Amino acid sequence: METKPLACFDISHSSIKLLIGYCLDGKPVVLYKKEASVAGLVEKGGGVSENRDELIRIFSSFSKFDEPELKLRGSISEICLALPPIGLKIYEHDESTTCASSDKKISRVDISNVIAKVQNEEIPSGSEVVDIIPVAFQLNSGEVYANPPLGMVSSSLGVKAMIHTLPNAIALDYKNLANRSQYRIKKVCVAPYCQAALFALDPESPANYILVDMGSRMTSLTLIGGREPYRSAHFFLGGDDLSECIASRLGVDSETAEKLKKVYGYDSRPFLYSPSLAEGTDPQNGLPTKISQKALNEAIEEYFASFFTHFQAAWESMLRSDQERLAPFPILLTGGASELRGLDELFAKRFPNRKLLFPKPASIGGRDPRYSVCLGLLAAASHYTGSLEDNYHGVAHVDRLSEPQGKKTRKEKKASASTEDAL
């Protein structure tokens, strides 16, 4: 694991998150994190806000930080960037190359060569390759390795790789935003891959599950098999939409709605005494009213009635005809909106026969699920895997103050002979 600090950014619908850290003994170590809340950062189509100048100003402001209380200061010029899974398509491809060295020992040159051959395979027009994830490397002897077999002797090197693509408009939008903000991109990953990489650090986490990332304005579902993303779907509803539903139904302002959501949440337990949680306005007659837990529950249930309608459509489009075969897969929920009190009860009603998991990120200095994408990006970028970006490190400079590509299409990934066990 590389211990040089990495700067990881996650741009969501309502905030920009920065996390700087490194991995130690397989766990992310957080040195610094910062979040800037800005409404309307990302459009529902997936592109960044039309107010580019303001967005660039805010994004650029992360380039320098000075925290005397933490005795930490630094500057950032090169970044790791997470991309949303909007329009994400995942393909698999096998490729091979001959060993370049005279002694036939596998080096990083050979890894780069075989990944370049995967990258050169053309994809459907309108899409861009944003990452290539090697799943297995094979030597001419037939030996298979999960990690790059550096130093092993072989006349050839084969690879089975997962290819992550996004629509051109989305991938280029984010990259242009980073470039115009004066950052150089060194590593790009899609958000579900980052989160799968993070949860894979926990030896007790399942290898196969349905990942549900509940953000501020978008919820994404990703099928994870053998700790790798296979398929993904999304819809545009999240925690901010729940807050707006509470505000509208109970007649309170946005600040009160946010407090009711975070402090009380959903609680269906019977109470002999139901105190007032806040004061609101009856939407029917405009008269002042006292808000009880029951009224808050009803507002939350109203939102989730719509939420689960969209969820079911995304669920069916992602799982397709495999729903019965994937029935044992648990649902793993993460993201800021997954912290809603009582969310487990709401999901249990909808999926009574599925195990629900609410993991806390395994990291030192940061266990907030809102940072799961950044933490996973840190984990994914902290060691050499032979991916599309070849061992990028040292993207942040930190000092202690006390110290001085469509002609030929690929088939979308499916459970074939090599992946039958995963799915």
XYZ file of C-alpha atoms in Angstrom:
423
model
C 0.000 0.000 0.000
C 1.192 3.501 -0.867
C 1.376 5.894 2.095
C 1.675 9.121 0.137
C -1.484 11.200 0.559
C -4.139 11.134 -2.131
C -6.761 13.823 -2.708
C -10.143 12.296 -3.548
C -13.159 14.291 -4.730
C -16.810 13.322 -4.917
C -19.155 15.827 -6.594
C -22.766 15.016 -5.760
C -26.038 16.849 -6.389
C -25.714 19.092 -3.357
C -22.076 19.183 -2.282
C -18.418 18.792 -3.152
C -16.560 16.451 -0.823
C -12.783 16.280 -0.463
C -10.939 13.606 1.456
C -7.160 13.428 1.770
C -5.524 10.328 3.169
C -3.678 7.111 2.522
C -4.076 3.409 3.256
C -2.301 1.702 6.139
C -2.556 -2.045 6.680
C -5.506 -2.151 4.313
C -7.500 0.620 6.007
C -7.998 4.191 4.786
C -6.416 6.771 7.067
C -8.080 10.179 6.830
C -5.800 13.200 7.208
C -8.250 15.869 6.153
C -11.786 16.180 4.836
C -13.909 19.097 3.752
C -17.372 19.533 2.306
C -18.956 22.503 0.586
C -22.749 22.351 0.371
C -24.041 23.897 -2.842
C -27.560 23.301 -4.158
C -27.993 22.189 -7.762
C -24.419 21.123 -8.432
C -25.455 18.269 -10.685
C -28.352 18.270 -13.097
C -30.790 15.378 -13.156
C -29.412 14.281 -16.492
C -26.075 13.758 -14.813
C -24.143 16.756 -16.122
C -22.770 19.415 -13.827
C -24.645 22.640 -13.158
C -25.124 25.253 -15.854
C -23.688 27.807 -13.426
C -20.166 26.708 -14.324
C -18.330 29.830 -13.208
C -19.652 29.577 -9.647
C -19.041 25.840 -9.535
C -15.479 26.267 -10.787
C -14.875 28.978 -8.190
C -16.010 26.673 -5.373
C -14.159 23.635 -6.735
C -10.957 25.667 -7.149
C -11.186 26.899 -3.558
C -10.303 23.377 -2.352
C -6.813 23.649 -3.869
C -5.319 25.173 -0.702
C -6.149 24.514 2.933
C -4.705 25.680 6.215
C -5.981 24.193 9.470
C -3.923 25.514 12.408
C -5.945 23.521 14.946
C -5.051 20.320 13.113
C -1.488 21.560 12.488
C -2.118 20.770 8.854
C -1.797 22.757 5.680
C -1.441 21.777 2.071
C -2.062 22.339 -1.599
C -3.648 20.168 -4.242
C -2.846 20.129 -7.924
C -3.589 16.516 -8.911
C -6.720 14.674 -7.892
C -8.615 11.407 -7.896
C -12.174 11.946 -9.090
C -15.296 9.843 -8.587
C -17.917 9.853 -11.323
C -21.636 9.121 -10.849
C -23.002 5.844 -12.287
C -25.461 7.654 -14.560
C -25.554 5.640 -17.764
C -22.880 3.251 -16.464
C -22.340 0.187 -18.632
C -19.968 -2.615 -17.671
C -18.372 -4.983 -20.166
C -15.849 -7.781 -19.890
C -13.034 -8.502 -22.303
C -10.155 -10.968 -22.534
C -6.823 -9.907 -24.016
C -3.216 -11.084 -24.105
C 0.252 -9.835 -25.003
C 3.760 -11.241 -25.305
C 6.281 -10.436 -22.609
C 8.478 -7.483 -23.615
C 11.636 -8.308 -21.661
C 14.328 -10.738 -22.799
C 14.259 -12.597 -19.470
C 10.466 -13.053 -19.803
C 9.804 -11.597 -16.364
C 6.489 -9.784 -16.116
C 6.962 -6.059 -15.514
C 4.678 -3.055 -15.369
C 5.378 -2.501 -19.048
C 3.648 -5.802 -19.802
C 0.726 -4.883 -17.555
C 0.385 -1.532 -19.336
C 0.616 -3.193 -22.752
C -2.149 -5.705 -22.117
C -4.417 -3.060 -20.541
C -3.746 -0.788 -23.544
C -4.939 -3.582 -25.844
C -8.144 -3.816 -23.810
C -8.534 -0.045 -24.024
C -8.070 -0.102 -27.801
C -11.078 -2.353 -28.244
C -13.715 -0.016 -29.633
C -16.949 0.537 -27.771
C -20.393 1.720 -28.863
C -20.458 5.306 -30.066
C -21.502 7.906 -27.523
C -19.650 6.162 -24.689
C -16.241 6.642 -23.134
C -14.057 4.204 -21.229
C -13.492 5.686 -17.769
C -11.810 2.708 -16.090
C -10.512 -0.764 -16.804
C -10.402 -3.162 -13.854
C -8.319 -6.338 -14.224
C -10.133 -9.272 -12.629
C -7.554 -11.981 -13.361
C -4.117 -12.249 -14.951
C -3.018 -15.488 -16.606
C 0.476 -16.757 -17.469
C 1.233 -19.076 -20.356
C 1.570 -21.916 -17.793
C -2.101 -21.494 -16.967
C -1.497 -19.968 -13.539
C -4.046 -17.285 -12.648
C -3.449 -14.308 -10.353
C -5.868 -11.767 -8.927
C -3.113 -9.114 -8.708
C -0.464 -8.158 -11.282
C 2.057 -11.057 -11.327
C 5.117 -8.799 -11.348
C 8.421 -10.689 -11.512
C 6.840 -13.990 -12.575
C 8.355 -15.684 -15.626
C 6.063 -16.131 -18.623
C 6.328 -15.663 -22.365
C 2.821 -14.184 -22.463
C 0.376 -12.388 -20.204
C -3.388 -12.648 -20.446
C -5.996 -10.583 -18.646
C -9.716 -10.748 -18.009
C -10.837 -7.174 -17.456
C -13.973 -5.254 -16.604
C -14.515 -2.137 -18.689
C -16.493 0.724 -17.168
C -18.035 3.197 -19.600
C -20.155 6.317 -19.216
C -21.899 8.515 -21.777
C -19.419 10.920 -23.352
C -21.332 13.977 -22.170
C -21.099 12.989 -18.508
C -17.501 11.764 -18.483
C -16.203 14.794 -20.377
C -18.307 17.197 -18.306
C -16.606 16.159 -15.081
C -13.137 16.048 -16.606
C -13.540 19.497 -18.127
C -14.751 20.805 -14.783
C -11.597 19.526 -13.085
C -9.340 20.931 -15.803
C -10.993 24.351 -15.715
C -10.592 24.345 -11.941
C -6.839 23.944 -12.486
C -6.601 20.330 -11.319
C -4.867 17.514 -13.147
C -6.789 14.230 -12.983
C -4.686 11.224 -12.060
C -7.357 8.635 -11.250
C -11.007 8.293 -12.250
C -13.414 5.689 -10.888
C -17.173 5.300 -10.956
C -18.786 5.653 -7.526
C -20.126 2.059 -7.135
C -16.682 0.618 -7.829
C -15.245 2.902 -5.135
C -17.823 1.758 -2.606
C -17.344 -1.912 -3.483
C -13.579 -1.445 -3.029
C -14.184 0.112 0.383
C -16.485 -2.627 1.672
C -14.124 -5.297 0.312
C -11.599 -4.154 2.927
C -13.825 -5.674 5.592
C -13.220 -9.452 5.575
C -16.676 -10.012 7.056
C -18.506 -8.146 4.312
C -20.303 -10.267 1.699
C -18.804 -10.783 -1.743
C -22.213 -10.678 -3.434
C -24.871 -8.065 -2.683
C -27.093 -5.315 -4.036
C -25.455 -1.959 -3.318
C -27.949 0.863 -2.700
C -26.367 4.314 -2.488
C -28.864 6.888 -1.212
C -27.643 10.400 -1.929
C -29.193 13.829 -1.693
C -31.003 13.789 -5.050
C -30.187 10.392 -6.557
C -30.356 6.754 -5.510
C -28.282 4.194 -7.383
C -28.529 0.409 -7.327
C -25.563 -1.737 -8.337
C -25.302 -5.497 -8.586
C -22.026 -6.558 -6.921
C -20.785 -10.067 -7.684
C -17.450 -11.346 -6.437
C -16.857 -7.811 -5.047
C -17.061 -6.359 -8.575
C -19.846 -4.192 -10.077
C -21.814 -5.921 -12.815
C -24.837 -3.757 -13.595
C -26.209 -0.471 -12.329
C -29.418 1.549 -12.386
C -30.506 4.807 -10.805
C -33.366 7.221 -10.248
C -33.476 10.825 -9.113
C -34.844 10.780 -5.575
C -32.836 11.206 -2.379
C -32.563 12.719 1.052
C -33.260 16.291 -0.047
C -36.474 15.170 -1.732
C -37.555 13.552 1.540
C -36.908 16.833 3.362
C -39.023 18.703 0.820
C -41.849 16.196 1.227
C -41.772 16.647 5.011
C -41.750 20.431 4.660
C -44.680 20.406 2.218
C -46.885 17.948 4.107
C -46.278 19.358 7.589
C -46.118 23.026 6.679
C -42.632 23.729 8.033
C -39.591 25.478 6.590
C -36.690 23.544 5.089
C -34.509 23.907 8.188
C -37.197 22.435 10.459
C -37.887 19.632 7.980
C -34.199 18.731 7.921
C -34.110 18.679 11.728
C -37.198 16.487 11.963
C -35.670 14.061 9.480
C -32.272 13.844 11.161
C -33.307 13.924 14.817
C -36.539 11.901 14.836
C -36.813 10.050 11.528
C -39.300 7.199 11.210
C -40.470 5.537 14.428
C -43.599 3.365 14.336
C -43.402 2.155 17.930
C -46.637 2.798 19.873
C -46.365 5.490 22.528
C -48.789 6.233 25.347
C -47.760 9.864 25.118
C -46.921 11.594 21.846
C -45.271 14.972 22.489
C -45.069 17.768 19.954
C -41.862 17.640 17.919
C -42.284 21.048 16.271
C -44.865 23.568 15.168
C -46.140 23.590 11.623
C -49.032 24.750 9.460
C -51.920 22.578 8.346
C -51.731 22.509 4.516
C -55.531 22.139 4.341
C -56.634 25.218 6.310
C -53.430 27.139 6.964
C -53.876 27.005 10.735
C -51.001 26.395 13.164
C -50.611 22.795 14.256
C -48.429 20.656 16.514
C -46.353 18.033 14.717
C -46.337 14.587 16.324
C -44.209 11.536 15.528
C -47.278 10.009 13.885
C -47.618 12.975 11.534
C -43.907 12.796 10.712
C -44.225 9.062 10.056
C -47.079 9.705 7.632
C -45.028 12.291 5.739
C -42.102 9.877 5.479
C -44.405 7.037 4.376
C -45.851 9.291 1.677
C -42.367 9.961 0.316
C -41.325 6.302 0.401
C -44.466 5.242 -1.442
C -43.112 7.203 -4.414
C -39.521 6.215 -3.654
C -40.241 2.485 -3.777
C -42.181 2.824 -7.029
C -39.049 4.229 -8.670
C -36.874 1.781 -6.737
C -38.820 -1.200 -8.058
C -38.474 -0.011 -11.650
C -34.710 0.420 -11.249
C -34.491 -2.926 -9.439
C -36.217 -4.800 -12.257
C -34.214 -3.091 -14.993
C -30.965 -4.028 -13.251
C -31.705 -7.578 -12.132
C -33.736 -8.431 -15.264
C -34.570 -12.140 -15.383
C -32.041 -13.043 -12.670
C -34.184 -11.995 -9.701
C -34.881 -15.522 -8.496
C -31.240 -16.586 -8.846
C -30.064 -13.472 -7.002
C -32.643 -13.761 -4.220
C -30.001 -14.699 -1.590
C -28.084 -11.481 -2.177
C -28.411 -9.062 0.766
C -29.099 -5.355 0.297
C -26.281 -3.105 1.467
C -27.357 0.491 2.050
C -24.968 3.433 2.181
C -24.863 7.154 1.426
C -26.008 10.096 3.523
C -29.734 9.390 3.170
C -29.222 5.839 4.487
C -28.742 7.289 7.985
C -32.473 7.977 8.335
C -33.714 6.514 11.576
C -36.170 3.711 10.859
C -34.969 3.135 7.285
C -34.347 -0.521 8.118
C -38.026 -0.934 9.021
C -39.187 0.722 5.799
C -36.951 -1.531 3.679
C -37.837 -4.632 5.692
C -41.517 -4.082 4.866
C -40.656 -3.920 1.186
C -38.079 -6.743 1.189
C -39.111 -9.047 4.075
C -36.928 -11.951 2.943
C -33.701 -10.076 2.257
C -30.946 -9.372 4.729
C -30.306 -5.648 5.144
C -26.819 -4.341 5.879
C -25.859 -0.838 7.016
C -22.047 -1.011 7.180
C -19.882 1.713 8.643
C -16.788 2.427 6.531
C -13.721 0.677 7.914
C -11.372 3.640 8.135
C -9.238 5.523 10.600
C -10.432 9.061 11.177
C -13.675 8.871 9.195
C -16.656 6.492 9.351
C -19.318 8.754 7.866
C -21.239 6.882 5.114
C -21.569 10.195 3.267
C -17.850 9.828 2.542
C -18.050 6.191 1.417
C -17.287 7.118 -2.204
C -14.217 9.173 -1.260
C -12.985 6.492 1.141
C -13.431 3.818 -1.515
C -11.661 5.947 -4.111
C -8.784 6.312 -1.665
C -8.665 2.539 -1.211
C -8.851 1.886 -4.956
C -6.082 4.353 -5.776
C -3.697 3.372 -2.979
C -2.162 0.272 -4.492
C -1.051 -0.974 -7.870
C -3.682 -3.052 -9.638
C -2.726 -2.568 -13.278
C -5.859 -0.574 -14.034
C -6.270 2.050 -16.733
C -4.361 4.609 -14.669
C -0.979 3.057 -14.005
C -0.053 3.507 -10.338
C -0.809 7.183 -9.801
C 0.290 8.405 -6.386
C 1.214 11.520 -4.421
C -1.641 13.677 -5.612
C -1.653 15.923 -2.548
C 1.143 17.860 -0.912
C 0.570 18.051 2.833
C 2.813 19.582 5.507
C 2.582 19.567 9.283
C 2.877 23.113 10.558
C 5.241 21.946 13.256
C 7.613 20.602 10.627
C 9.579 22.545 7.969
C -12.946 5.805 -28.584
C -18.078 2.895 -31.813
C -17.228 0.317 -34.437
C -17.005 -2.945 -32.616
C -19.279 -3.490 -29.639
C -18.735 -5.657 -26.614
C -21.255 -7.856 -24.906
C -22.406 -6.484 -21.586
C -21.047 -8.415 -18.624
C -23.064 -11.448 -17.668
C -22.570 -14.581 -15.621
C -20.444 -16.749 -17.892
C -18.336 -19.767 -16.983
C -15.754 -17.592 -15.257
C -18.301 -15.618 -13.266
C -20.967 -18.190 -12.501
C -19.794 -18.531 -8.913
C -19.884 -14.771 -8.383
C -23.481 -14.496 -9.447
